[in-house]
Amino acid sequence: MINVLMMNTSDIFTQGLKILLEGEDDLEVLEVSDRESNFIEQISDFEPDILLVHLVHGVSDTLKKQINEIREKYKQIRVICIFVSYDKKLIKEALTLGVKGFLLSHSSGEGLIHSIRSVWQHQYVFADEIVTEMIDFLGTECMNKKEKLSRFFSSQNMDMNDRDIDILFLIYKGYKNLEIANELNLSEKTVRDYVSKVYKKLQINHRHKVKAYLTSIIHEKMKE
């Protein structure tokens, strides 16, 4: 039996959702109001496995506190959010809350039930639109960071070509030489040669110092 705790669920949509879930033999549902201060006491005997949160207006500080309080008390619980609308900021906030399931309010009932069972089995679940958004976001973030490195070295009149930037970016990410070789489809010896070359250009001989230097460049530029 999978115990599903529904929060932030006061509209017609979620009432219908509760009826849908209660029709499944392996799901037991308890709905609590996030407006009540004693909501933790309401679920003390329920031992929830899944926390299902309907996000209509984003993640408020109160909701963050409540979700964290539930996750602290019930270590095994896994969180699924149903988004009415979403953006990069909201997805990032949900990730920091330990959310495992990212669904949309127009998701099918069958899809939701399947997602609950999947998350219960320690899997991540994403609506297709959110996957696309996250891939675009992560790709843009990586490109932005590499571009920041490239622009910085150019502004310092340092001769760093595209391959040098690739190597430096992967060093920044904590990759070892063999991992860099696998990522860039190069031999490990070739990577060692590139690493030695960029160290010489930077006039820094220790990897952790190079990484710290690159981190300072990227983070400083991201503040601008």
Tab-separated table of C-alpha atoms in Angstrom:
chain	number	residue	atom	x	y	z
A	1	MET	CA	0.000	0.000	0.000
A	2	ILE	CA	1.265	3.453	-0.960
A	3	ASN	CA	0.139	6.215	1.387
A	4	VAL	CA	-0.336	9.474	-0.530
A	5	LEU	CA	-0.557	12.747	1.379
A	6	MET	CA	-2.160	15.597	-0.587
A	7	MET	CA	-1.300	19.188	0.362
A	8	ASN	CA	-2.329	22.587	-0.937
A	9	THR	CA	-5.389	20.899	-2.387
A	10	SER	CA	-8.500	22.998	-1.905
A	11	ASP	CA	-9.957	23.361	-5.385
A	12	ILE	CA	-12.234	21.276	-7.588
A	13	PHE	CA	-9.289	19.914	-9.570
A	14	THR	CA	-7.666	18.296	-6.579
A	15	GLN	CA	-10.926	17.030	-5.126
A	16	GLY	CA	-11.427	15.098	-8.350
A	17	LEU	CA	-7.838	13.942	-8.114
A	18	LYS	CA	-8.450	12.509	-4.671
A	19	ILE	CA	-11.438	10.548	-5.941
A	20	LEU	CA	-9.323	9.233	-8.823
A	21	LEU	CA	-6.513	8.032	-6.561
A	22	GLU	CA	-8.848	6.446	-4.027
A	23	GLY	CA	-10.142	4.235	-6.835
A	24	GLU	CA	-6.788	2.412	-6.918
A	25	ASP	CA	-6.410	-0.639	-4.678
A	26	ASP	CA	-2.764	0.093	-3.810
A	27	LEU	CA	-3.201	3.791	-2.964
A	28	GLU	CA	-4.469	5.274	0.276
A	29	VAL	CA	-5.032	9.029	0.323
A	30	LEU	CA	-5.131	11.627	3.080
A	31	GLU	CA	-5.787	15.277	2.307
A	32	VAL	CA	-4.607	18.003	4.692
A	33	SER	CA	-4.956	21.744	4.513
A	34	ASP	CA	-1.726	23.712	4.402
A	35	ARG	CA	-3.617	26.542	6.112
A	36	GLU	CA	-3.916	24.666	9.399
A	37	SER	CA	-1.042	25.017	11.864
A	38	ASN	CA	-1.504	21.496	13.223
A	39	PHE	CA	-1.247	19.724	9.878
A	40	ILE	CA	1.663	17.599	11.150
A	41	GLU	CA	-0.574	16.271	13.927
A	42	GLN	CA	-3.234	15.427	11.357
A	43	ILE	CA	-0.922	12.970	9.621
A	44	SER	CA	0.835	11.546	12.675
A	45	ASP	CA	-0.809	8.131	12.239
A	46	PHE	CA	-0.749	8.079	8.439
A	47	GLU	CA	2.984	7.474	7.715
A	48	PRO	CA	2.918	8.978	4.189
A	49	ASP	CA	5.101	7.565	1.405
A	50	ILE	CA	4.286	10.218	-1.213
A	51	LEU	CA	3.664	13.918	-0.661
A	52	LEU	CA	1.580	15.312	-3.522
A	53	VAL	CA	1.660	19.112	-3.718
A	54	HIS	CA	-0.464	21.175	-6.093
A	55	LEU	CA	1.428	24.371	-6.953
A	56	VAL	CA	-0.955	27.076	-8.092
A	57	HIS	CA	0.954	30.221	-7.139
A	58	GLY	CA	4.524	28.992	-6.808
A	59	VAL	CA	6.410	27.926	-3.686
A	60	SER	CA	5.735	30.251	-0.760
A	61	ASP	CA	8.031	30.429	2.260
A	62	THR	CA	5.269	28.858	4.344
A	63	LEU	CA	4.909	25.946	1.946
A	64	LYS	CA	8.687	25.438	1.871
A	65	LYS	CA	8.711	25.273	5.662
A	66	GLN	CA	5.833	22.800	5.725
A	67	ILE	CA	7.364	20.517	3.101
A	68	ASN	CA	10.713	20.552	4.898
A	69	GLU	CA	8.977	19.795	8.184
A	70	ILE	CA	7.209	16.783	6.680
A	71	ARG	CA	10.420	15.510	5.033
A	72	GLU	CA	12.278	15.900	8.325
A	73	LYS	CA	9.691	13.847	10.222
A	74	TYR	CA	9.164	11.240	7.493
A	75	LYS	CA	12.591	10.497	6.019
A	76	GLN	CA	11.188	7.999	3.529
A	77	ILE	CA	8.723	10.409	1.961
A	78	ARG	CA	9.062	11.395	-1.706
A	79	VAL	CA	7.623	14.598	-3.086
A	80	ILE	CA	5.659	15.057	-6.320
A	81	CYS	CA	4.644	18.537	-7.470
A	82	ILE	CA	1.797	19.245	-9.863
A	83	PHE	CA	2.428	22.578	-11.585
A	84	VAL	CA	-0.318	24.780	-12.993
A	85	SER	CA	2.432	26.756	-14.726
A	86	TYR	CA	6.188	26.704	-14.374
A	87	ASP	CA	9.431	28.444	-15.175
A	88	LYS	CA	13.129	27.822	-14.557
A	89	LYS	CA	13.048	29.495	-11.141
A	90	LEU	CA	10.131	27.384	-9.938
A	91	ILE	CA	11.751	24.157	-11.149
A	92	LYS	CA	14.981	25.054	-9.339
A	93	GLU	CA	13.052	25.803	-6.141
A	94	ALA	CA	11.300	22.445	-6.385
A	95	LEU	CA	14.619	20.649	-6.873
A	96	THR	CA	16.035	22.239	-3.715
A	97	LEU	CA	13.026	20.893	-1.824
A	98	GLY	CA	13.924	17.359	-2.883
A	99	VAL	CA	11.054	16.956	-5.341
A	100	LYS	CA	11.188	13.669	-7.292
A	101	GLY	CA	8.154	14.114	-9.528
A	102	PHE	CA	7.435	17.094	-11.788
A	103	LEU	CA	3.981	16.951	-13.368
A	104	LEU	CA	1.555	19.404	-14.955
A	105	SER	CA	-2.078	19.952	-14.041
A	106	HIS	CA	-3.197	18.756	-17.479
A	107	SER	CA	-1.395	15.415	-17.005
A	108	SER	CA	-3.694	12.433	-17.430
A	109	GLY	CA	-5.039	10.568	-14.436
A	110	GLU	CA	-3.381	7.390	-15.675
A	111	GLY	CA	-0.088	9.265	-16.012
A	112	LEU	CA	-0.323	10.594	-12.461
A	113	ILE	CA	-1.034	7.165	-10.984
A	114	HIS	CA	1.895	5.684	-12.909
A	115	SER	CA	4.107	8.549	-11.700
A	116	ILE	CA	3.177	7.963	-8.058
A	117	ARG	CA	4.134	4.303	-8.333
A	118	SER	CA	7.379	5.165	-10.148
A	119	VAL	CA	8.450	7.778	-7.591
A	120	TRP	CA	7.586	5.345	-4.800
A	121	GLN	CA	10.094	2.974	-6.446
A	122	HIS	CA	12.816	5.673	-6.162
A	123	GLN	CA	12.539	6.951	-9.741
A	124	TYR	CA	12.411	10.546	-10.939
A	125	VAL	CA	9.419	11.514	-13.089
A	126	PHE	CA	9.109	14.560	-15.358
A	127	ALA	CA	6.389	15.843	-17.656
A	128	ASP	CA	7.696	16.022	-21.226
A	129	GLU	CA	7.431	19.829	-21.339
A	130	ILE	CA	9.453	20.169	-18.134
A	131	VAL	CA	12.151	17.816	-19.434
A	132	THR	CA	12.524	20.025	-22.516
A	133	GLU	CA	12.708	23.136	-20.345
A	134	MET	CA	15.357	21.613	-18.080
A	135	ILE	CA	17.505	20.389	-20.979
A	136	ASP	CA	17.360	23.820	-22.595
A	137	PHE	CA	18.163	25.483	-19.282
A	138	LEU	CA	21.092	23.225	-18.428
A	139	GLY	CA	22.483	23.519	-21.932
A	140	THR	CA	22.224	27.302	-21.786
A	141	GLU	CA	23.872	27.380	-18.363
A	142	CYS	CA	26.855	25.363	-19.624
A	143	MET	CA	27.199	27.511	-22.728
A	144	ASN	CA	26.974	30.675	-20.653
A	145	LYS	CA	29.757	29.536	-18.339
A	146	LYS	CA	32.040	28.549	-21.203
A	147	GLU	CA	31.285	31.842	-22.913
A	148	LYS	CA	32.182	33.703	-19.720
A	149	LEU	CA	35.552	31.958	-19.608
A	150	SER	CA	36.192	32.688	-23.266
A	151	ARG	CA	35.283	36.363	-22.945
A	152	PHE	CA	37.358	36.797	-19.799
A	153	PHE	CA	40.524	35.367	-21.312
A	154	SER	CA	39.950	37.376	-24.462
A	155	SER	CA	39.631	40.559	-22.403
A	156	GLN	CA	42.952	39.709	-20.758
A	157	ASN	CA	44.581	39.145	-24.149
A	158	MET	CA	45.273	35.529	-23.205
A	159	ASP	CA	45.527	33.163	-26.160
A	160	MET	CA	42.914	30.515	-25.311
A	161	ASN	CA	41.411	28.647	-28.273
A	162	ASP	CA	38.146	26.691	-28.242
A	163	ARG	CA	39.838	23.453	-27.202
A	164	ASP	CA	41.606	25.215	-24.329
A	165	ILE	CA	38.238	26.529	-23.142
A	166	ASP	CA	36.752	23.016	-23.368
A	167	ILE	CA	39.580	21.681	-21.206
A	168	LEU	CA	39.337	24.508	-18.681
A	169	PHE	CA	35.563	24.190	-18.402
A	170	LEU	CA	35.832	20.480	-17.609
A	171	ILE	CA	38.569	21.174	-15.055
A	172	TYR	CA	36.187	23.708	-13.496
A	173	LYS	CA	33.545	20.952	-13.339
A	174	GLY	CA	35.987	18.698	-11.481
A	175	TYR	CA	36.769	16.246	-14.288
A	176	LYS	CA	39.978	14.242	-14.116
A	177	ASN	CA	42.174	13.776	-17.192
A	178	LEU	CA	40.679	10.404	-18.134
A	179	GLU	CA	37.148	11.784	-17.759
A	180	ILE	CA	38.066	14.764	-19.932
A	181	ALA	CA	39.491	12.389	-22.535
A	182	ASN	CA	36.252	10.385	-22.583
A	183	GLU	CA	34.114	13.529	-22.769
A	184	LEU	CA	36.060	15.056	-25.655
A	185	ASN	CA	36.942	11.804	-27.456
A	186	LEU	CA	40.670	12.380	-27.021
A	187	SER	CA	43.478	10.188	-25.750
A	188	GLU	CA	44.503	10.703	-22.147
A	189	LYS	CA	48.006	11.679	-23.312
A	190	THR	CA	46.560	14.391	-25.564
A	191	VAL	CA	44.542	15.708	-22.641
A	192	ARG	CA	47.637	15.783	-20.443
A	193	ASP	CA	49.391	17.840	-23.117
A	194	TYR	CA	46.469	20.270	-23.300
A	195	VAL	CA	46.318	20.552	-19.512
A	196	SER	CA	50.036	21.308	-19.317
A	197	LYS	CA	49.613	23.946	-22.015
A	198	VAL	CA	46.751	25.764	-20.300
A	199	TYR	CA	48.557	25.589	-16.948
A	200	LYS	CA	51.491	27.309	-18.612
A	201	LYS	CA	49.239	29.979	-20.103
A	202	LEU	CA	47.652	30.589	-16.710
A	203	GLN	CA	51.008	30.396	-14.928
A	204	ILE	CA	49.421	28.099	-12.369
A	205	ASN	CA	50.789	24.610	-11.747
A	206	HIS	CA	48.288	23.014	-9.358
A	207	ARG	CA	44.908	21.682	-10.475
A	208	HIS	CA	42.975	22.753	-7.389
A	209	LYS	CA	44.333	26.302	-7.785
A	210	VAL	CA	43.320	26.315	-11.452
A	211	LYS	CA	39.822	25.138	-10.529
A	212	ALA	CA	39.539	27.802	-7.812
A	213	TYR	CA	40.677	30.454	-10.286
A	214	LEU	CA	38.151	29.357	-12.919
A	215	THR	CA	35.393	29.234	-10.311
A	216	SER	CA	36.154	32.795	-9.240
A	217	ILE	CA	35.993	33.969	-12.867
A	218	ILE	CA	32.660	32.289	-13.582
A	219	HIS	CA	30.984	33.269	-10.318
A	220	GLU	CA	32.181	36.851	-10.532
A	221	LYS	CA	30.942	37.154	-14.088
A	222	MET	CA	27.586	35.621	-13.177
A	223	LYS	CA	27.025	38.440	-10.668
A	224	GLU	CA	27.349	41.081	-13.366
